[in-house]
């Protein structure tokens, strides 16, 4: 009898402790380091970040070096002519976020991309001078240095200058990318630019003019980019090309410290980016919707798990379109959106028996179209500080407009605004007004740099490019670690899927999901699309292991690489 009671007790405890049940531990790992890791889209940038750490710098010093090195080594998305977001957690547990997102120029207006019949003029917000938002990256990096820097800025920027002069070796993936963008470079740029060359794998591209720009910034500080000769050259170039950015736009630009979005999921505390990114709020809504369900027992990428994530995402993205925009311009009901009861209510219409139709769900009728070409890096230093940063030109090589004299591409971030807001949805609600264009407003983003604590200790730093798929890629990576007991590299490597309310379709990485699961989903009424997204996200992350060592996950969908010590 005693034995039976003990058995029943064990059974009861194991049912209660769903998240403690051990799963088969990962059979492989990413880079393991004792103290510090930098993981980014290019090994040249990761190495420069690590060099700064080895010199005694902290994660913030290394961030500045990595961000600037990406502008050299990864011009596809790394930038001086774009912007980004960073979430941090210091070794003392203080958290915060920096917004160095681009802004609409003073001469921008709500209908600037519409013709006289109020139709969107194709390409105007994506290619060429009118697509450019006022760049924030240089202001952001100097703001980080002012608040947290521990090494002199010379020590941080000099290796970047050296890299630009020495040049960067073209990878196979880069060769392909440059070739595919060559026609748009030629179409957009009147002057001949270095990217008119046909670059092949193992060629070295040197960035002499960019090196000079960095040297001038180093000599004269942040003012150089926003008020000095560099600012004047930049404005002259943009205006000569037909753009509307003025010196006053650059003068007025400021990076802004923001409160991150913070929420709990089981024993995790998730710290993610606040508006003008939709990332943190959307992630909170999805995770709040999932928390009551036993994903762990449903198993990784099973029909039920995909269904649940899809339905939670559908509802969260519907809200995103309606409520979110620049918090300096629109009032966002953040507390309600990230409240667990709100998500619970939103999920009341969900059933495992049948797909919910997006047409019966929600707000706004504007499809989210965002570019995929951003880049993410994560750093944990030897002191225990962590940063998570996502930076972007928006599209690959941004507006494709390259300022030869200064040596960098300019963003096309203006396309992240809703060019045609005010369309009433089927409920008569006016969608996307929150993200309409206005002078000096920041455009809504999906970038989701995220840091996670587990039981109040630093646990993870991660993020990804991928436009609107950023949020669901970050989500799935977190769940892979937390619910499915994977290590960081294994979590990053898993096939990913994405649903964003409209279009009402589950995008899947091709040939990665089993046919039984796909048939089940089709039978339940889901639309699947395996053709349009060869990859979904390029997640980079760092996980603090139980033995306090660090494990990196560098996404092999790109040339991403982690280094550490
Ligand atoms: N441009 C991509 C994003 O901000 O989400």
Coordinates of C-alpha atoms in Angstrom, one line a residue, residues 113-526:
X113 CA 4.1 58.2 -51.7
X114 CA 0.6 58.5 -53.2
X115 CA -0.3 59.7 -56.7
X116 CA -3.2 62.1 -57.5
X117 CA -5.6 59.2 -57.4
X118 CA -4.4 58.3 -53.9
X119 CA -2.7 55.1 -55.1
X120 CA 0.7 54.1 -53.9
X121 CA 3.5 55.0 -56.4
X122 CA 5.4 51.8 -56.7
X123 CA 9.1 52.0 -55.6
X124 CA 9.0 55.6 -54.2
X125 CA 9.3 54.5 -50.6
X126 CA 11.7 51.7 -51.3
X127 CA 14.3 52.8 -53.8
X128 CA 16.2 56.0 -54.2
X129 CA 16.4 59.3 -52.3
X130 CA 12.8 59.7 -51.1
X131 CA 13.0 56.3 -49.3
X132 CA 15.6 57.6 -46.8
X133 CA 14.9 58.2 -43.2
X134 CA 17.2 60.4 -41.1
X135 CA 19.9 57.9 -40.0
X136 CA 20.4 57.1 -36.3
X137 CA 23.3 54.7 -36.0
X138 CA 26.1 57.1 -35.3
X139 CA 24.0 59.0 -32.7
X140 CA 23.1 55.6 -31.1
X141 CA 26.7 54.4 -30.8
X142 CA 27.9 57.7 -29.2
X143 CA 25.0 57.6 -26.8
X144 CA 25.9 54.1 -25.7
X145 CA 29.5 55.3 -25.2
X146 CA 28.4 58.3 -23.2
X147 CA 26.3 56.2 -20.8
X148 CA 28.3 52.9 -20.6
X149 CA 31.6 53.1 -22.4
X150 CA 34.7 52.2 -20.5
X151 CA 37.4 52.4 -23.1
X152 CA 38.3 55.5 -25.0
X153 CA 36.4 55.8 -28.3
X154 CA 39.7 55.8 -30.2
X155 CA 40.4 52.3 -29.0
X156 CA 37.0 51.2 -30.1
X157 CA 36.8 52.8 -33.6
X158 CA 40.5 52.3 -34.7
X159 CA 40.1 48.5 -35.4
X160 CA 37.1 49.4 -37.6
X161 CA 39.1 51.9 -39.6
X162 CA 41.9 49.3 -40.0
X163 CA 39.4 46.8 -41.2
X164 CA 37.9 49.2 -43.8
X165 CA 41.4 49.9 -45.1
X166 CA 42.5 46.3 -45.2
X167 CA 39.3 45.2 -46.8
X168 CA 36.9 42.4 -46.3
X169 CA 36.9 39.0 -48.2
X170 CA 33.8 38.3 -50.2
X171 CA 32.0 35.1 -49.2
X172 CA 30.0 32.8 -51.5
X173 CA 26.7 34.1 -50.1
X174 CA 27.9 37.7 -50.5
X175 CA 28.9 37.0 -54.1
X176 CA 25.4 35.8 -54.9
X177 CA 23.8 38.7 -53.1
X178 CA 25.9 41.3 -54.8
X179 CA 25.2 39.8 -58.2
X180 CA 21.4 39.7 -57.6
X181 CA 21.4 43.4 -56.5
X182 CA 23.7 44.6 -59.2
X183 CA 20.8 45.7 -61.6
X184 CA 19.2 47.8 -58.8
X185 CA 22.6 49.4 -57.9
X186 CA 23.0 50.4 -61.5
X187 CA 19.5 51.7 -61.8
X188 CA 19.6 53.8 -58.6
X189 CA 23.2 55.3 -58.7
X190 CA 24.2 57.9 -61.2
X191 CA 27.8 57.8 -60.1
X192 CA 29.8 54.6 -60.5
X193 CA 30.1 52.9 -57.1
X194 CA 32.3 50.0 -56.0
X195 CA 29.4 47.6 -56.1
X196 CA 29.2 48.0 -59.9
X197 CA 32.1 45.6 -60.0
X198 CA 31.3 41.9 -60.3
X199 CA 32.8 40.7 -57.0
X200 CA 33.6 37.0 -56.7
X201 CA 34.2 34.8 -53.7
X202 CA 37.6 35.4 -52.0
X203 CA 38.0 38.9 -53.6
X204 CA 38.8 41.6 -51.1
X205 CA 36.7 44.8 -51.1
X206 CA 38.5 47.8 -49.5
X207 CA 36.5 50.7 -48.1
X208 CA 38.9 53.6 -48.3
X209 CA 36.2 56.4 -48.2
X210 CA 34.4 54.7 -45.4
X211 CA 37.7 54.6 -43.5
X212 CA 38.1 58.3 -44.0
X213 CA 34.5 58.9 -42.8
X214 CA 35.2 57.0 -39.6
X215 CA 38.5 58.9 -39.1
X216 CA 36.7 62.2 -39.4
X217 CA 34.0 61.0 -37.0
X218 CA 36.7 59.8 -34.6
X219 CA 38.4 63.2 -34.7
X220 CA 35.4 65.4 -34.4
X221 CA 32.9 63.2 -32.5
X222 CA 29.2 62.6 -33.1
X223 CA 28.7 66.2 -34.2
X224 CA 30.7 65.5 -37.3
X225 CA 27.9 63.2 -38.6
X226 CA 25.0 65.5 -37.6
X227 CA 26.4 69.0 -37.9
X228 CA 29.9 68.9 -39.4
X229 CA 31.4 68.4 -42.8
X230 CA 30.2 64.9 -43.1
X231 CA 26.6 66.1 -42.4
X232 CA 27.0 68.7 -45.1
X233 CA 28.4 66.3 -47.6
X234 CA 25.6 63.8 -46.9
X235 CA 22.8 66.4 -47.3
X236 CA 24.4 67.7 -50.5
X237 CA 24.5 64.2 -51.9
X238 CA 20.9 63.3 -50.9
X239 CA 19.5 66.6 -52.2
X240 CA 21.5 66.3 -55.5
X241 CA 19.8 62.9 -55.9
X242 CA 16.4 64.4 -55.3
X243 CA 15.9 63.7 -51.6
X244 CA 14.4 65.9 -49.0
X245 CA 16.7 65.5 -46.0
X246 CA 18.1 68.8 -44.7
X247 CA 20.9 69.8 -42.4
X248 CA 18.2 70.7 -39.9
X249 CA 17.0 67.0 -40.0
X250 CA 20.5 65.8 -39.1
X251 CA 21.0 68.6 -36.5
X252 CA 17.8 67.5 -34.7
X253 CA 18.3 63.8 -34.6
X254 CA 18.6 62.2 -31.2
X255 CA 18.8 58.6 -30.1
X256 CA 16.4 57.9 -27.2
X257 CA 16.7 55.7 -24.1
X258 CA 13.4 53.8 -23.7
X259 CA 11.8 51.5 -21.1
X260 CA 11.9 48.0 -22.5
X261 CA 8.9 45.7 -22.6
X262 CA 9.1 43.3 -19.7
X263 CA 6.9 40.2 -19.0
X264 CA 7.1 36.8 -17.5
X265 CA 6.6 33.4 -19.1
X266 CA 6.8 30.5 -16.6
X267 CA 10.1 31.2 -14.7
X268 CA 11.5 33.4 -17.4
X269 CA 11.6 37.2 -17.4
X270 CA 11.6 38.5 -21.0
X271 CA 13.0 41.9 -21.7
X272 CA 12.4 43.1 -25.2
X273 CA 12.2 46.2 -27.4
X274 CA 9.5 48.7 -26.8
X275 CA 7.8 51.0 -29.4
X276 CA 8.6 52.2 -32.0
X277 CA 9.3 48.6 -32.3
X278 CA 6.3 46.3 -32.3
X279 CA 8.7 43.4 -31.3
X280 CA 8.4 43.4 -27.5
X281 CA 4.6 44.0 -27.3
X282 CA 3.9 41.4 -30.0
X283 CA 6.2 38.8 -28.4
X284 CA 4.5 39.4 -25.0
X285 CA 1.1 39.0 -26.5
X286 CA 2.0 35.7 -28.3
X287 CA 3.8 34.3 -25.2
X288 CA 1.0 35.3 -22.9
X289 CA -1.4 33.5 -25.2
X290 CA 0.8 30.3 -25.2
X291 CA 1.6 30.2 -21.5
X292 CA -1.6 28.4 -20.4
X293 CA -1.0 25.5 -22.8
X294 CA 1.4 22.6 -22.4
X295 CA 3.6 23.1 -25.4
X296 CA 6.3 20.9 -23.9
X297 CA 4.1 17.9 -24.1
X298 CA 2.6 18.8 -27.5
X299 CA 6.2 18.5 -28.8
X300 CA 8.4 20.6 -31.0
X301 CA 6.8 21.6 -34.4
X302 CA 3.9 19.1 -33.9
X303 CA 0.5 20.0 -35.4
X304 CA -0.8 21.3 -32.1
X305 CA 2.3 23.4 -31.4
X306 CA 2.2 24.9 -34.9
X307 CA -1.5 25.5 -34.5
X308 CA -1.2 27.3 -31.2
X309 CA 1.7 29.5 -32.2
X310 CA -0.1 30.4 -35.4
X311 CA -3.3 31.3 -33.6
X312 CA -1.5 33.3 -31.0
X313 CA 0.5 35.1 -33.7
X314 CA -2.6 35.8 -35.8
X315 CA -4.3 37.7 -32.9
X316 CA -1.2 39.6 -31.9
X317 CA -0.2 40.7 -35.4
X318 CA -3.8 41.9 -35.9
X319 CA -3.4 44.2 -32.9
X320 CA 0.0 45.3 -34.1
X321 CA -1.4 46.7 -37.3
X322 CA -3.9 48.8 -35.5
X323 CA -2.4 50.0 -32.3
X324 CA 1.3 50.4 -32.8
X325 CA 3.4 53.3 -33.9
X326 CA 5.9 55.9 -32.6
X327 CA 5.1 56.4 -28.9
X328 CA 6.2 60.0 -29.2
X329 CA 3.3 60.5 -31.6
X330 CA 0.6 58.0 -30.7
X331 CA -0.9 56.7 -27.5
X332 CA -0.4 52.9 -27.3
X333 CA -2.3 50.9 -24.7
X334 CA 0.8 48.9 -23.8
X335 CA -0.4 47.8 -20.3
X336 CA -3.6 46.3 -21.8
X337 CA -1.9 44.7 -24.8
X338 CA 0.7 42.8 -22.6
X339 CA -1.8 41.9 -19.9
X340 CA -2.2 38.1 -19.6
X341 CA -6.0 38.3 -19.2
X342 CA -6.2 40.3 -22.5
X343 CA -4.4 37.5 -24.3
X344 CA -6.5 34.9 -22.6
X345 CA -9.7 36.7 -23.9
X346 CA -8.2 36.9 -27.4
X347 CA -7.6 33.2 -27.4
X348 CA -11.2 32.3 -26.3
X349 CA -12.2 32.0 -30.0
X350 CA -9.4 29.4 -30.6
X351 CA -10.1 25.7 -30.9
X352 CA -7.8 22.8 -31.8
X353 CA -10.6 21.5 -34.1
X354 CA -10.4 24.2 -36.8
X355 CA -8.3 27.1 -38.0
X356 CA -9.6 30.6 -37.1
X357 CA -10.1 32.7 -40.2
X358 CA -8.1 36.0 -40.1
X359 CA -11.1 37.7 -41.6
X360 CA -13.0 36.9 -38.4
X361 CA -10.3 38.2 -36.1
X362 CA -9.7 41.8 -36.0
X363 CA -8.4 45.3 -36.5
X364 CA -7.1 46.9 -39.6
X365 CA -7.0 45.5 -43.1
X366 CA -3.5 46.4 -44.1
X367 CA -1.1 43.7 -44.9
X368 CA 2.3 44.0 -43.2
X369 CA 5.0 44.2 -45.9
X370 CA 8.4 44.6 -44.4
X371 CA 11.8 43.8 -45.7
X372 CA 13.8 40.9 -44.4
X373 CA 17.2 42.4 -44.6
X374 CA 18.3 43.5 -41.1
X375 CA 21.0 42.1 -38.9
X376 CA 21.3 41.1 -35.3
X377 CA 24.2 40.6 -32.9
X378 CA 24.4 39.6 -29.3
X379 CA 27.2 40.1 -26.8
X380 CA 27.8 38.9 -23.2
X381 CA 31.0 40.1 -21.6
X382 CA 33.3 38.7 -19.0
X383 CA 31.7 41.0 -16.3
X384 CA 28.2 39.7 -16.9
X385 CA 26.8 42.6 -19.0
X386 CA 24.6 41.6 -21.9
X387 CA 23.4 43.5 -25.0
X388 CA 21.1 42.5 -27.8
X389 CA 21.1 44.7 -30.8
X390 CA 19.4 44.7 -34.2
X391 CA 20.4 47.2 -36.8
X392 CA 19.1 47.8 -40.3
X393 CA 19.0 49.7 -43.6
X394 CA 15.6 48.1 -44.0
X395 CA 15.9 46.4 -47.4
X396 CA 19.1 44.7 -48.5
X397 CA 21.5 47.7 -49.1
X398 CA 18.7 50.0 -48.1
X399 CA 17.6 52.4 -50.7
X400 CA 20.4 51.1 -52.9
X401 CA 21.7 54.7 -53.0
X402 CA 25.4 54.7 -52.1
X403 CA 27.2 57.9 -51.1
X404 CA 30.6 57.3 -52.8
X405 CA 32.3 60.2 -51.1
X406 CA 31.4 58.9 -47.6
X407 CA 31.4 55.2 -48.4
X408 CA 28.1 53.9 -47.2
X409 CA 24.6 53.0 -48.3
X410 CA 21.5 54.9 -47.2
X411 CA 18.4 53.2 -45.7
X412 CA 14.9 52.9 -47.2
X413 CA 13.3 52.8 -43.8
X414 CA 10.5 55.2 -44.9
X415 CA 8.9 52.1 -46.3
X416 CA 8.2 50.9 -42.8
X417 CA 5.5 53.6 -42.4
X418 CA 2.0 52.9 -43.7
X419 CA 2.0 54.8 -47.0
X420 CA -1.7 54.6 -47.3
X421 CA -3.4 54.7 -43.9
X422 CA -7.0 55.4 -43.1
X423 CA -8.5 52.5 -45.0
X424 CA -11.5 51.3 -42.9
X425 CA -11.5 47.6 -42.1
X426 CA -14.6 45.3 -42.1
X427 CA -15.5 46.5 -38.6
X428 CA -15.2 50.1 -39.8
X429 CA -12.1 50.7 -37.8
X430 CA -9.4 52.9 -39.3
X431 CA -6.2 50.8 -39.5
X432 CA -2.6 51.8 -39.4
X433 CA -3.2 55.4 -38.7
X434 CA -0.9 54.9 -35.7
X435 CA 1.9 54.3 -38.2
X436 CA 1.2 57.0 -40.7
X437 CA 3.9 59.3 -42.0
X438 CA 4.6 62.6 -40.1
X439 CA 7.7 64.8 -39.9
X440 CA 10.1 63.6 -37.3
X441 CA 8.1 60.5 -36.6
X442 CA 9.8 57.1 -36.2
X443 CA 8.4 54.3 -38.4
X444 CA 7.1 51.1 -36.8
X445 CA 9.6 48.3 -36.7
X446 CA 9.5 44.5 -35.9
X447 CA 13.0 44.3 -34.6
X448 CA 13.0 42.3 -31.4
X449 CA 16.4 42.4 -29.7
X450 CA 15.6 40.4 -26.5
X451 CA 17.3 39.5 -23.2
X452 CA 15.9 36.8 -20.9
X453 CA 16.4 36.1 -17.2
X454 CA 15.7 32.8 -15.7
X455 CA 15.1 32.7 -12.0
X456 CA 16.4 36.3 -11.9
X457 CA 19.7 35.5 -13.5
X458 CA 20.9 36.3 -17.0
X459 CA 19.9 33.4 -19.3
X460 CA 19.8 34.5 -23.0
X461 CA 20.5 37.3 -25.4
X462 CA 19.0 36.9 -28.9
X463 CA 17.4 38.4 -31.9
X464 CA 17.2 38.2 -35.7
X465 CA 16.6 40.0 -39.0
X466 CA 13.5 39.0 -41.0
X467 CA 11.1 42.0 -41.1
X468 CA 7.7 40.8 -39.8
X469 CA 9.1 37.3 -39.3
X470 CA 11.5 38.6 -36.7
X471 CA 9.0 38.3 -33.8
X472 CA 8.0 34.7 -34.6
X473 CA 11.6 33.6 -35.2
X474 CA 12.7 35.0 -31.8
X475 CA 9.6 33.4 -30.2
X476 CA 10.4 29.9 -31.7
X477 CA 14.0 30.1 -30.6
X478 CA 13.1 31.0 -27.0
X479 CA 10.5 28.1 -27.0
X480 CA 13.0 25.7 -28.5
X481 CA 15.3 26.3 -25.5
X482 CA 12.7 26.6 -22.8
X483 CA 10.0 24.2 -23.8
X484 CA 11.9 21.7 -25.9
X485 CA 15.2 21.7 -23.9
X486 CA 17.5 22.5 -26.8
X487 CA 20.8 24.2 -26.5
X488 CA 21.4 27.6 -28.3
X489 CA 22.8 26.3 -31.5
X490 CA 20.2 23.6 -31.8
X491 CA 17.4 26.0 -31.1
X492 CA 18.7 28.4 -33.8
X493 CA 19.1 25.5 -36.4
X494 CA 15.5 24.3 -36.2
X495 CA 13.1 24.9 -39.1
X496 CA 10.9 27.9 -38.6
X497 CA 7.4 28.9 -39.7
X498 CA 5.5 32.2 -39.6
X499 CA 2.0 33.6 -39.5
X500 CA 1.2 37.3 -39.3
X501 CA -2.6 37.5 -39.5
X502 CA -2.6 38.8 -43.1
X503 CA -2.0 37.2 -45.5
X504 CA -3.8 34.3 -43.8
X505 CA -1.1 31.7 -44.5
X506 CA 1.5 29.8 -42.6
X507 CA 4.9 30.4 -44.3
X508 CA 7.2 27.5 -43.8
X509 CA 10.9 26.9 -44.6
X510 CA 10.7 24.6 -47.6
X511 CA 11.0 20.8 -47.2
X512 CA 11.7 21.0 -43.5
X513 CA 8.3 20.0 -42.0
X514 CA 7.0 16.5 -42.1
X515 CA 4.2 15.7 -44.5
X516 CA 1.9 14.2 -41.8
X517 CA 2.0 17.5 -39.9
X518 CA 1.4 19.5 -43.1
X519 CA -1.6 17.3 -44.0
X520 CA -3.0 17.7 -40.6
X521 CA -2.7 21.4 -40.8
X522 CA -4.3 21.5 -44.2
X523 CA -7.2 19.4 -43.0
X524 CA -7.8 21.8 -40.1
X525 CA -8.2 24.6 -42.6
X526 CA -4.7 26.2 -42.6

